[in-house]
Tab-separated table of C-alpha atoms and ligand atoms in Angstrom:
chain	number	residue	atom	x	y	z
A	1	MET	CA	-30.886	-28.438	-0.577
A	2	THR	CA	-27.222	-29.480	-0.281
A	3	GLY	CA	-24.484	-28.880	-2.817
A	4	ILE	CA	-23.448	-31.239	-5.560
A	5	VAL	CA	-19.918	-32.544	-6.248
A	6	THR	CA	-18.861	-33.268	-9.806
A	7	THR	CA	-15.772	-34.681	-11.481
A	8	PRO	CA	-15.104	-34.610	-15.226
A	9	LEU	CA	-13.063	-37.835	-15.436
A	10	ARG	CA	-13.979	-41.261	-14.169
A	11	SER	CA	-10.517	-41.628	-12.596
A	12	GLU	CA	-11.135	-38.412	-10.617
A	13	TRP	CA	-14.531	-39.769	-9.598
A	14	LEU	CA	-12.849	-42.948	-8.335
A	15	ALA	CA	-10.255	-40.928	-6.374
A	16	LEU	CA	-13.048	-39.272	-4.394
A	17	ARG	CA	-15.796	-41.820	-4.368
A	18	GLY	CA	-14.244	-44.327	-1.983
A	19	ARG	CA	-13.567	-41.711	0.667
A	20	MET	CA	-16.713	-39.602	0.517
A	21	ALA	CA	-20.096	-39.934	2.168
A	22	ALA	CA	-21.761	-37.515	-0.292
A	23	ASP	CA	-22.610	-38.485	-3.851
A	24	VAL	CA	-20.190	-37.529	-6.616
A	25	VAL	CA	-21.501	-36.940	-10.140
A	26	HIS	CA	-19.260	-37.938	-13.046
A	27	THR	CA	-19.997	-35.289	-15.680
A	28	GLY	CA	-17.620	-36.267	-18.489
A	29	ARG	CA	-15.036	-34.007	-20.115
A	30	SER	CA	-15.569	-30.662	-21.792
A	31	SER	CA	-19.225	-30.416	-20.981
A	32	ASP	CA	-21.534	-29.329	-18.224
A	33	GLY	CA	-22.475	-32.981	-17.746
A	34	GLY	CA	-26.131	-32.291	-18.351
A	35	LEU	CA	-26.490	-30.244	-15.147
A	36	GLU	CA	-29.461	-27.921	-15.472
A	37	ARG	CA	-28.620	-24.228	-15.636
A	38	THR	CA	-31.646	-23.574	-13.465
A	39	ASP	CA	-30.261	-25.897	-10.775
A	40	GLU	CA	-30.455	-24.073	-7.433
A	41	ARG	CA	-27.657	-26.079	-5.847
A	42	PRO	CA	-24.092	-24.979	-5.112
A	43	VAL	CA	-21.632	-26.984	-7.229
A	44	LEU	CA	-18.097	-28.129	-6.447
A	45	ILE	CA	-15.965	-29.334	-9.348
A	46	ALA	CA	-13.002	-31.532	-8.392
A	47	GLY	CA	-10.360	-32.920	-10.706
A	48	LEU	CA	-6.905	-32.571	-12.215
A	49	ALA	CA	-5.349	-29.554	-13.902
A	50	GLY	CA	-2.179	-28.268	-15.516
A	51	ALA	CA	-0.098	-25.677	-13.654
A	52	LEU	CA	0.786	-22.473	-15.460
A	53	GLY	CA	3.866	-21.630	-13.403
A	54	ASN	CA	6.704	-23.629	-11.900
A	55	GLN	CA	5.863	-22.439	-8.375
A	56	LEU	CA	3.193	-25.160	-8.382
A	57	LEU	CA	4.297	-28.771	-8.064
A	58	PRO	CA	2.618	-32.003	-9.158
A	59	GLY	CA	0.268	-33.037	-6.350
A	60	ASP	CA	-0.398	-29.462	-5.202
A	61	LEU	CA	-4.035	-28.451	-4.874
A	62	VAL	CA	-5.535	-25.235	-6.184
A	63	VAL	CA	-8.773	-23.728	-4.871
A	64	ALA	CA	-10.290	-21.276	-7.342
A	65	ASP	CA	-11.219	-17.823	-6.110
A	66	GLU	CA	-12.426	-17.123	-9.641
A	67	ILE	CA	-13.245	-19.399	-12.571
A	68	ARG	CA	-12.461	-17.960	-15.983
A	69	GLY	CA	-13.764	-19.153	-19.312
A	70	ASP	CA	-15.254	-17.626	-22.438
A	71	ALA	CA	-17.840	-15.572	-20.560
A	72	GLU	CA	-17.584	-13.292	-17.512
A	73	PRO	CA	-15.350	-14.662	-14.708
A	74	ILE	CA	-17.336	-16.658	-12.162
A	75	PRO	CA	-16.523	-15.802	-8.529
A	76	SER	CA	-16.264	-18.567	-5.949
A	77	TYR	CA	-17.407	-16.939	-2.738
A	78	ALA	CA	-16.854	-19.885	-0.407
A	79	SER	CA	-13.310	-20.560	-1.613
A	80	PRO	CA	-11.620	-19.140	1.564
A	81	PHE	CA	-13.444	-21.826	3.600
A	82	LEU	CA	-12.076	-24.578	1.341
A	83	PHE	CA	-8.598	-23.071	1.166
A	84	GLY	CA	-8.357	-22.824	4.963
A	85	ALA	CA	-9.761	-26.320	5.510
A	86	LEU	CA	-7.310	-27.932	3.064
A	87	GLN	CA	-4.392	-26.069	4.644
A	88	ARG	CA	-5.405	-27.284	8.077
A	89	ALA	CA	-5.669	-30.821	6.665
A	90	GLY	CA	-1.935	-30.549	5.905
A	91	LEU	CA	-2.229	-30.356	2.111
A	92	ARG	CA	-0.120	-28.068	-0.071
A	93	VAL	CA	-2.752	-25.729	-1.452
A	94	HIS	CA	-2.877	-22.488	-3.447
A	95	HIS	CA	-5.727	-20.001	-3.802
A	96	GLY	CA	-6.259	-18.077	-7.030
A	97	PRO	CA	-7.883	-17.950	-10.463
A	98	ILE	CA	-8.452	-21.072	-12.565
A	99	VAL	CA	-8.923	-20.823	-16.319
A	100	THR	CA	-10.889	-23.186	-18.549
A	101	THR	CA	-9.900	-23.596	-22.193
A	102	PRO	CA	-11.562	-25.625	-24.967
A	103	ARG	CA	-8.461	-27.783	-25.420
A	104	ILE	CA	-5.659	-29.078	-23.215
A	105	VAL	CA	-2.878	-26.492	-22.926
A	106	ASP	CA	0.583	-28.030	-22.940
A	107	ALA	CA	2.955	-25.871	-25.004
A	108	PRO	CA	5.204	-23.603	-22.856
A	109	ASP	CA	4.275	-20.438	-24.787
A	110	ASP	CA	0.553	-21.112	-24.327
A	111	ARG	CA	1.039	-21.716	-20.615
A	112	ARG	CA	3.097	-18.546	-20.281
A	113	ALA	CA	0.385	-16.505	-21.981
A	114	LEU	CA	-2.254	-17.817	-19.562
A	115	ALA	CA	0.063	-17.383	-16.554
A	116	ALA	CA	0.458	-13.719	-17.526
A	117	THR	CA	-3.276	-13.260	-16.838
A	118	GLY	CA	-2.716	-14.310	-13.205
A	119	ALA	CA	-4.353	-17.732	-13.495
A	120	LEU	CA	-2.705	-20.552	-11.545
A	121	VAL	CA	-3.928	-23.640	-13.422
A	122	VAL	CA	-5.814	-24.568	-16.560
A	123	ASP	CA	-8.468	-27.210	-17.156
A	124	THR	CA	-11.081	-27.945	-19.808
A	125	GLU	CA	-14.312	-28.162	-17.782
A	126	SER	CA	-14.638	-26.014	-14.639
A	127	ALA	CA	-16.099	-22.842	-16.185
A	128	LEU	CA	-18.730	-24.890	-18.062
A	129	VAL	CA	-19.959	-26.694	-14.969
A	130	ALA	CA	-19.594	-23.641	-12.696
A	131	ALA	CA	-21.962	-21.720	-14.974
A	132	THR	CA	-24.779	-24.049	-13.880
A	133	ALA	CA	-24.518	-22.919	-10.232
A	134	PRO	CA	-26.250	-19.916	-8.683
A	135	SER	CA	-24.067	-16.792	-8.686
A	136	GLY	CA	-21.016	-17.173	-6.439
A	137	GLN	CA	-21.955	-20.717	-5.431
A	138	ALA	CA	-19.511	-22.643	-7.600
A	139	ALA	CA	-16.303	-24.026	-6.093
A	140	VAL	CA	-13.339	-25.706	-7.756
A	141	ILE	CA	-10.558	-27.849	-6.343
A	142	ARG	CA	-7.961	-29.032	-8.804
A	143	ALA	CA	-4.878	-31.197	-8.237
A	144	VAL	CA	-1.836	-30.357	-10.342
A	145	VAL	CA	-0.692	-33.192	-12.573
A	146	ASP	CA	1.574	-31.365	-15.046
A	147	THR	CA	3.608	-28.161	-14.948
A	148	PRO	CA	5.617	-26.145	-17.502
A	149	GLU	CA	8.638	-28.136	-16.387
A	150	HIS	CA	6.863	-31.494	-16.133
A	151	ARG	CA	4.642	-31.602	-19.188
A	152	LEU	CA	1.857	-33.989	-20.085
A	153	LEU	CA	2.433	-36.979	-22.353
A	154	ARG	CA	5.866	-37.619	-20.879
A	155	PRO	CA	6.865	-40.812	-19.049
A	156	GLY	CA	6.912	-38.895	-15.739
A	157	THR	CA	3.154	-38.430	-15.991
A	158	LEU	CA	2.806	-42.044	-14.856
A	159	ILE	CA	4.200	-40.953	-11.484
A	160	ARG	CA	2.704	-37.459	-11.348
A	161	GLY	CA	-0.814	-38.654	-12.214
A	162	PRO	CA	-1.165	-40.899	-9.148
A	163	LYS	CA	0.378	-38.163	-6.997
A	164	ALA	CA	-2.337	-35.742	-8.091
A	165	MET	CA	-5.027	-38.392	-7.599
A	166	TRP	CA	-3.722	-39.029	-4.096
A	167	ALA	CA	-3.997	-35.313	-3.292
A	168	LEU	CA	-7.626	-35.353	-4.496
A	169	HIS	CA	-8.274	-38.448	-2.417
A	170	ARG	CA	-6.882	-36.669	0.656
A	171	ALA	CA	-9.101	-33.664	-0.053
A	172	ALA	CA	-12.243	-35.845	-0.010
A	173	PRO	CA	-13.146	-35.320	3.700
A	174	VAL	CA	-12.967	-31.531	3.223
A	175	ILE	CA	-15.235	-31.817	0.175
A	176	ASP	CA	-17.657	-33.841	2.285
A	177	ASP	CA	-17.592	-31.067	4.879
A	178	TRP	CA	-18.331	-28.519	2.126
A	179	VAL	CA	-21.390	-30.545	1.060
A	180	ALA	CA	-22.641	-30.770	4.654
A	181	ALA	CA	-22.139	-27.019	5.136
A	182	THR	CA	-24.190	-26.024	2.082
A	183	CYS	CA	-27.692	-24.721	2.786
A	184	ASP	CA	-29.713	-21.508	2.716
A	185	ARG	CA	-29.273	-19.612	5.960
A	186	GLU	CA	-29.882	-16.455	7.918
A	187	VAL	CA	-27.043	-14.258	9.165
A	188	LEU	CA	-27.830	-12.371	12.361
A	189	LEU	CA	-25.539	-9.384	12.317
A	190	ALA	CA	-24.729	-7.835	15.680
A	191	SER	CA	-24.504	-4.046	15.842
A	192	PRO	CA	-22.386	-2.292	17.047
A	193	ARG	CA	-19.450	-4.450	16.003
A	194	SER	CA	-15.917	-4.021	14.684
A	195	PHE	CA	-13.755	-0.874	15.012
A	196	CYS	CA	-14.282	1.383	18.021
A	197	ALA	CA	-13.274	5.042	18.234
A	198	GLY	CA	-9.997	4.215	20.032
A	199	VAL	CA	-8.927	1.740	17.338
A	200	GLU	CA	-9.938	4.053	14.484
A	201	ARG	CA	-7.899	6.811	16.079
A	202	ALA	CA	-4.833	4.579	16.598
A	203	VAL	CA	-4.872	3.296	13.005
A	204	GLU	CA	-5.385	6.812	11.669
A	205	ILE	CA	-2.424	8.052	13.724
A	206	VAL	CA	-0.087	5.535	12.046
A	207	GLU	CA	-1.527	6.299	8.598
A	208	ARG	CA	-1.114	10.038	9.104
A	209	ALA	CA	2.385	9.595	10.543
A	210	LEU	CA	3.373	7.612	7.437
A	211	ALA	CA	1.932	10.322	5.208
A	212	LYS	CA	3.433	13.218	7.154
A	213	TYR	CA	6.888	11.900	8.070
A	214	GLY	CA	7.290	9.134	5.459
A	215	PRO	CA	8.245	5.516	6.149
A	216	PRO	CA	9.522	3.962	8.223
A	217	VAL	CA	7.326	4.778	11.173
A	218	TYR	CA	8.097	2.577	14.163
A	219	VAL	CA	5.260	1.244	16.306
A	220	ARG	CA	5.877	-0.246	19.735
A	221	ARG	CA	3.863	-3.488	19.893
A	222	GLN	CA	0.831	-4.141	17.694
A	223	ILE	CA	-0.944	-0.819	17.212
A	224	VAL	CA	-4.192	-2.718	17.898
A	225	HIS	CA	-4.591	-6.439	18.446
A	226	ASN	CA	-5.406	-7.544	14.923
A	227	VAL	CA	-3.155	-9.324	12.431
A	228	HIS	CA	-4.896	-7.831	9.381
A	229	VAL	CA	-4.470	-4.267	10.611
A	230	VAL	CA	-0.815	-4.889	11.435
A	231	ARG	CA	-0.059	-6.572	8.075
A	232	ASP	CA	-1.742	-3.750	6.181
A	233	LEU	CA	0.255	-1.067	7.996
A	234	GLU	CA	3.458	-3.090	7.559
A	235	ARG	CA	2.867	-3.116	3.812
A	236	ARG	CA	2.595	0.670	3.938
A	237	GLY	CA	5.868	1.181	5.798
A	238	ALA	CA	5.201	0.730	9.515
A	239	ILE	CA	7.722	-1.346	11.461
A	240	PHE	CA	6.416	-3.061	14.572
A	241	VAL	CA	8.824	-3.729	17.421
A	242	ALA	CA	8.526	-5.239	20.879
A	243	GLU	CA	10.530	-2.560	22.741
A	244	VAL	CA	11.726	0.977	22.104
A	245	SER	CA	15.328	-0.246	22.511
A	246	GLU	CA	14.974	-1.772	19.003
A	247	ILE	CA	14.164	1.604	17.403
A	248	PRO	CA	16.942	3.747	15.889
A	249	ALA	CA	17.525	6.934	17.900
A	250	GLY	CA	15.485	9.916	16.754
A	251	SER	CA	12.903	7.870	14.806
A	252	VAL	CA	9.204	8.642	14.600
A	253	THR	CA	7.584	6.200	17.027
A	254	VAL	CA	3.942	5.468	17.757
A	255	LEU	CA	2.879	3.988	21.093
A	256	ALA	CA	0.026	1.479	20.663
A	257	ALA	CA	-3.604	1.944	21.700
A	258	HIS	CA	-3.300	-0.216	24.830
A	259	GLY	CA	-1.157	2.300	26.677
A	260	VAL	CA	2.305	2.001	28.196
A	261	ALA	CA	3.976	2.218	31.580
A	262	PRO	CA	5.729	5.555	32.299
A	263	GLN	CA	9.065	3.725	32.090
A	264	VAL	CA	8.472	3.198	28.347
A	265	ARG	CA	8.155	6.962	27.832
A	266	THR	CA	11.355	7.482	29.831
A	267	ASP	CA	13.165	4.909	27.663
A	268	ALA	CA	11.826	6.546	24.485
A	269	ALA	CA	12.986	9.971	25.647
A	270	ALA	CA	16.435	8.569	26.410
A	271	ARG	CA	16.666	7.489	22.755
A	272	SER	CA	15.362	10.875	21.559
A	273	LEU	CA	12.461	9.159	19.806
A	274	ARG	CA	9.815	11.413	18.275
A	275	VAL	CA	6.905	9.851	20.135
A	276	ILE	CA	3.282	10.000	18.998
A	277	ASP	CA	0.942	8.565	21.594
A	278	ALA	CA	-1.916	6.436	20.224
A	279	THR	CA	-3.078	5.327	23.673
A	280	CYS	CA	-6.879	5.245	23.652
A	281	PRO	CA	-8.185	8.154	25.746
A	282	LEU	CA	-10.308	5.676	27.696
A	283	VAL	CA	-7.220	3.687	28.657
A	284	ALA	CA	-5.423	6.925	29.515
A	285	LYS	CA	-8.348	7.715	31.834
A	286	VAL	CA	-7.712	4.491	33.788
A	287	HIS	CA	-4.011	5.414	34.084
A	288	SER	CA	-4.927	8.781	35.563
A	289	GLU	CA	-7.326	7.100	38.026
A	290	VAL	CA	-4.472	4.858	39.187
A	291	ARG	CA	-2.216	7.891	39.677
A	292	ARG	CA	-4.959	9.672	41.635
A	293	PHE	CA	-5.585	6.696	43.968
A	294	VAL	CA	-1.877	6.032	44.444
A	295	ALA	CA	-1.305	9.687	45.338
A	296	ARG	CA	-3.736	9.191	48.242
A	297	GLY	CA	-1.555	6.321	49.471
A	298	ASN	CA	-4.061	3.646	48.415
A	299	THR	CA	-3.379	0.148	47.176
A	300	VAL	CA	-5.050	-0.158	43.758
A	301	LEU	CA	-6.714	-3.453	42.843
A	302	LEU	CA	-6.623	-3.656	39.056
A	303	ILE	CA	-9.323	-6.042	37.794
A	304	GLY	CA	-7.951	-7.525	34.594
A	305	HIS	CA	-5.748	-10.125	32.938
A	306	SER	CA	-2.189	-9.807	34.201
A	307	ASP	CA	-0.477	-10.629	30.895
A	308	HIS	CA	-2.575	-8.264	28.764
A	309	GLU	CA	-0.617	-5.278	27.433
A	310	GLU	CA	-3.158	-2.791	28.739
A	311	VAL	CA	-2.878	-4.216	32.245
A	312	VAL	CA	0.929	-4.328	32.059
A	313	GLY	CA	0.909	-0.645	31.098
A	314	THR	CA	-1.628	0.391	33.747
A	315	ARG	CA	0.157	-1.528	36.468
A	316	GLY	CA	3.389	0.172	35.427
A	317	GLU	CA	2.038	3.461	36.798
A	318	ALA	CA	2.910	2.230	40.298
A	319	PRO	CA	4.108	-1.402	40.287
A	320	GLY	CA	4.521	-1.494	44.067
A	321	GLN	CA	0.995	-0.268	44.777
A	322	VAL	CA	-1.064	-1.946	42.055
A	323	VAL	CA	-2.250	-5.536	42.511
A	324	VAL	CA	-3.858	-7.357	39.580
A	325	VAL	CA	-7.047	-9.281	40.401
A	326	SER	CA	-8.002	-11.574	37.530
A	327	GLY	CA	-11.523	-12.541	38.606
A	328	PRO	CA	-13.917	-13.512	41.412
A	329	ASP	CA	-11.610	-16.226	42.828
A	330	GLU	CA	-8.681	-13.877	43.279
A	331	ALA	CA	-11.010	-11.169	44.584
A	332	GLY	CA	-11.946	-13.553	47.399
A	333	GLN	CA	-8.309	-14.062	48.403
A	334	VAL	CA	-6.417	-10.852	47.707
A	335	SER	CA	-4.941	-9.071	50.724
A	336	VAL	CA	-3.894	-5.420	51.060
A	337	ALA	CA	-1.608	-3.588	53.495
A	338	ASP	CA	-4.357	-1.272	54.803
A	339	PRO	CA	-8.030	-2.205	54.147
A	340	GLN	CA	-8.962	1.442	54.851
A	341	ARG	CA	-6.850	2.601	51.924
A	342	VAL	CA	-7.850	0.569	48.936
A	343	SER	CA	-9.269	1.395	45.498
A	344	TYR	CA	-10.046	-0.511	42.335
A	345	VAL	CA	-9.917	0.114	38.591
A	346	MET	CA	-10.660	-2.160	35.630
A	347	GLN	CA	-9.171	-3.194	32.314
A	348	THR	CA	-11.375	-1.580	29.655
A	349	THR	CA	-12.159	-4.753	27.700
A	350	LEU	CA	-13.473	-7.196	30.302
A	351	ALA	CA	-16.709	-9.169	30.282
A	352	VAL	CA	-19.122	-6.729	31.917
A	353	ASP	CA	-20.925	-9.248	34.119
A	354	GLU	CA	-17.829	-11.009	35.426
A	355	ALA	CA	-16.010	-7.753	36.135
A	356	GLU	CA	-18.994	-6.455	38.077
A	357	GLN	CA	-19.107	-9.720	40.051
A	358	THR	CA	-15.407	-9.323	40.886
A	359	ALA	CA	-15.925	-5.702	41.953
A	360	ALA	CA	-18.893	-6.736	44.143
A	361	ILE	CA	-16.732	-9.263	46.021
A	362	LEU	CA	-14.050	-6.605	46.563
A	363	ARG	CA	-16.668	-4.124	47.850
A	364	GLU	CA	-17.959	-6.701	50.297
A	365	ARG	CA	-14.484	-7.593	51.555
A	366	PHE	CA	-13.212	-3.996	51.710
A	367	PRO	CA	-16.063	-1.653	52.780
A	368	ALA	CA	-13.752	1.369	52.402
A	369	LEU	CA	-13.066	0.483	48.762
A	370	THR	CA	-13.220	3.438	46.382
A	371	GLY	CA	-13.557	3.180	42.628
A	372	PRO	CA	-13.701	5.231	39.470
A	373	ARG	CA	-16.505	7.779	39.041
A	374	SER	CA	-17.837	5.842	36.064
A	375	ASP	CA	-17.233	2.310	34.907
A	376	ASP	CA	-13.806	1.604	33.361
A	377	ILE	CA	-15.158	-0.975	30.923
A	378	CYS	CA	-15.436	1.142	27.827
A	379	TYR	CA	-18.562	1.932	25.843
A	380	ALA	CA	-17.344	-0.132	22.864
A	381	THR	CA	-16.781	-3.288	24.921
A	382	THR	CA	-20.147	-2.896	26.641
A	383	ASN	CA	-22.076	-2.239	23.427
A	384	ARG	CA	-20.495	-5.138	21.496
A	385	GLN	CA	-21.297	-7.519	24.339
A	386	LEU	CA	-24.923	-6.338	24.458
A	387	ALA	CA	-25.236	-6.786	20.695
A	388	VAL	CA	-23.710	-10.252	20.541
A	389	ARG	CA	-25.914	-11.360	23.429
A	390	ALA	CA	-28.982	-10.228	21.506
A	391	VAL	CA	-28.112	-12.290	18.415
A	392	ALA	CA	-26.683	-15.306	20.277
A	393	ARG	CA	-30.028	-16.036	21.921
A	394	THR	CA	-31.510	-17.357	18.700
A	395	ALA	CA	-28.379	-18.358	16.768
A	396	ASP	CA	-27.216	-21.923	16.102
A	397	LEU	CA	-23.668	-20.634	15.915
A	398	VAL	CA	-21.878	-17.327	16.526
A	399	LEU	CA	-18.732	-16.358	14.637
A	400	VAL	CA	-16.628	-13.596	16.174
A	401	LEU	CA	-14.042	-11.965	13.948
A	402	GLY	CA	-10.942	-11.020	15.892
A	403	SER	CA	-7.386	-12.068	16.591
A	404	ALA	CA	-6.318	-14.514	19.277
A	405	ASN	CA	-4.655	-11.758	21.352
A	406	SER	CA	-7.728	-9.501	21.285
A	407	SER	CA	-9.204	-9.450	24.770
A	408	ASN	CA	-12.525	-7.854	23.846
A	409	SER	CA	-13.008	-10.392	21.019
A	410	HIS	CA	-12.529	-13.296	23.433
A	411	ARG	CA	-15.102	-11.759	25.727
A	412	LEU	CA	-17.617	-11.677	22.835
A	413	VAL	CA	-17.144	-15.427	22.375
A	414	GLU	CA	-17.726	-15.991	26.091
A	415	VAL	CA	-20.849	-13.820	26.155
A	416	ALA	CA	-22.298	-15.675	23.137
A	417	ALA	CA	-21.491	-19.055	24.703
A	418	ALA	CA	-23.154	-17.986	27.944
A	419	GLU	CA	-26.372	-17.520	25.933
A	420	GLY	CA	-26.167	-21.195	24.920
A	421	SER	CA	-24.783	-20.760	21.420
A	422	ARG	CA	-21.715	-22.444	19.968
A	423	ALA	CA	-19.266	-19.595	19.431
A	424	TYR	CA	-15.842	-19.362	17.806
A	425	LEU	CA	-13.196	-16.675	17.379
A	426	VAL	CA	-11.746	-16.476	13.851
A	427	ASP	CA	-9.184	-14.150	12.292
A	428	ASP	CA	-11.006	-14.239	8.964
A	429	ALA	CA	-13.238	-16.479	6.851
A	430	SER	CA	-10.411	-18.883	5.999
A	431	ALA	CA	-10.233	-19.839	9.698
A	432	VAL	CA	-13.870	-20.984	9.790
A	433	ASP	CA	-14.076	-24.769	10.074
A	434	LEU	CA	-16.648	-26.039	7.568
A	435	ARG	CA	-17.749	-28.625	10.128
A	436	TRP	CA	-19.045	-25.825	12.413
A	437	LEU	CA	-21.461	-24.803	9.671
A	438	ARG	CA	-23.195	-28.176	9.349
A	439	GLY	CA	-26.815	-27.665	10.384
A	440	ALA	CA	-26.181	-24.012	11.340
A	441	ARG	CA	-29.042	-22.199	9.615
A	442	ARG	CA	-28.926	-19.101	11.824
A	443	ILE	CA	-25.420	-17.740	12.238
A	444	GLY	CA	-24.671	-14.764	14.472
A	445	VAL	CA	-21.794	-12.627	13.213
A	446	THR	CA	-19.877	-9.931	15.042
A	447	ALA	CA	-16.352	-8.530	15.249
A	448	GLY	CA	-14.153	-7.347	18.082
A	449	ALA	CA	-13.304	-3.671	18.431
A	450	SER	CA	-9.933	-4.184	16.727
A	451	ALA	CA	-11.222	-6.189	13.714
A	452	PRO	CA	-11.725	-4.271	10.432
A	453	PRO	CA	-15.344	-4.092	9.166
A	454	GLN	CA	-14.240	-5.495	5.802
A	455	LEU	CA	-13.706	-8.895	7.457
A	456	VAL	CA	-17.409	-9.054	8.319
A	457	ASP	CA	-18.415	-8.327	4.708
A	458	ASP	CA	-15.945	-10.966	3.501
A	459	LEU	CA	-17.345	-13.580	5.886
A	460	ILE	CA	-20.942	-12.953	4.827
A	461	ARG	CA	-19.926	-13.187	1.171
A	462	CYS	CA	-18.201	-16.528	1.906
A	463	LEU	CA	-21.341	-17.836	3.584
A	464	SER	CA	-23.355	-16.808	0.535
A	465	GLY	CA	-21.175	-19.166	-1.501
A	466	LEU	CA	-22.746	-22.088	0.372
A	467	GLY	CA	-26.368	-21.144	-0.286
A	468	ARG	CA	-28.664	-18.135	-0.195
A	469	VAL	CA	-28.085	-15.805	2.759
A	470	ALA	CA	-30.590	-13.403	4.299
A	471	VAL	CA	-28.971	-10.821	6.571
A	472	THR	CA	-30.816	-9.366	9.560
A	473	GLU	CA	-29.098	-6.684	11.611
A	474	THR	CA	-29.789	-6.253	15.324
A	475	ASN	CA	-28.734	-2.799	16.485
A	476	VAL	CA	-28.775	-2.343	20.259
A	477	VAL	CA	-27.343	1.182	20.365
A	478	ASP	CA	-26.038	3.862	17.984
A	479	GLU	CA	-22.411	4.869	18.435
A	480	ASP	CA	-21.116	8.287	17.406
A	481	ILE	CA	-18.023	8.669	19.564
A	482	ARG	CA	-14.875	10.144	17.985
A	483	PHE	CA	-11.605	11.035	19.653
A	484	THR	CA	-9.387	13.916	18.619
A	485	LEU	CA	-5.995	13.203	17.092
A	486	PRO	CA	-2.688	14.207	18.694
A	487	ARG	CA	-1.201	17.429	17.316
A	488	GLU	CA	1.858	15.621	15.894
A	489	VAL	CA	-0.317	14.196	13.084
A	490	THR	CA	-2.751	17.038	12.447
B	501	LIG	FE1	-10.569	2.415	23.605
B	501	LIG	FE2	-12.494	0.708	24.312
B	501	LIG	FE3	-11.614	0.728	21.842
B	501	LIG	FE4	-10.044	-0.193	23.801
B	501	LIG	S1	-11.971	-1.091	23.079
B	501	LIG	S2	-9.425	1.150	22.142
B	501	LIG	S3	-10.640	1.176	25.468
B	501	LIG	S4	-12.684	2.424	22.876
């Protein structure tokens, strides 16, 4: 059963009606429009509203994350989907609480009092209609017509009214997408997913450094490849820089989980930085393999992506003796000075199958090729790929939480796609395109090793704002790996 769209005013109904494929119900003002409280359908209320602060302008849109009225606040679980979609449609949109009052609020003091509660806009209907929807499945989009500075019942309303209506009209395709995305569905949760031991350790190192030494703590590059992790640590006093040359001499400095070339340590020492190394021990293992092979006089073929920070750092162990091989094509063409003295290592976060294919070509071309004692692709990468493969087989769609610069997250998308599923990488729920969800009744969900587990919970809650969600977890292996912390933070 798909969701229902309602508007209190006939003018609002007209603003949407001409541009929408889905039906729009005109409920009338200050009532629930006769919608049954037992109605099982998600409800979206669209219309005009008054802004409570001057940061909102006439014609701005507000998506409610919470709808407040006389009773308990009503959460709007799917609101990040709508907020993200309207932003991408180029509309000026805000995301926050909406309050419903019995009468129109116009006086500045009344608006100020409501603004002090954190609400962004006020209307006279949303909470009443939202109460008819199943828990969490109400959504509200309101277009600002008046503000504390531009009040109602002034001549300017004749201009501001059409501006707000135009914003609603422009939002219509997104509302149509919301309707098409509403349905009951199953979430197939891949396990293991999200943070690995190396990422947990790196984040904990920065947290402990902040607690022990106090802010600021400088971090060279993103501590792990995730915007949410970086923003959170920034809020707590970490300062992220591209190079150690940007860090004041003597400062506490953390080196990121992906590892660094020895030259970076030399540069840090020259600036007397108090270095704490958050390099994942499994990346450090690859560095030591490179040093071992190079010491034997071998050329080292590093299977990986040349612009990835981990590969840049690993290659930096011996730039003249390490050659990056990005995949099977390059493996078929690469040449070395002495085919009797050649070794290979791998980036830790590659797609297991493709990396093995690349290594097989190298073995065939260079029979004397030596490699690491055990695979360089780390346990976390391997396990997350196995898990996403298991859920992708029967999913209509797979959503992978992770940032665009996260190598292991990209690989999860590729593995899911190779199983025949549509698959997308998203930073968080607001990046999910509602159009992907149309007809997707079984959605696989996973997260890259650098994506916080909270993002997965948030995404599932958002999906449950579009209809009932049943979650099934597929666990392919239990993980209990922990790495010890460096002494500087213990
Ligand atoms: Fe370490 Fe693997 Fe996690 Fe990278 S993905 S930080 S190599 S455990």
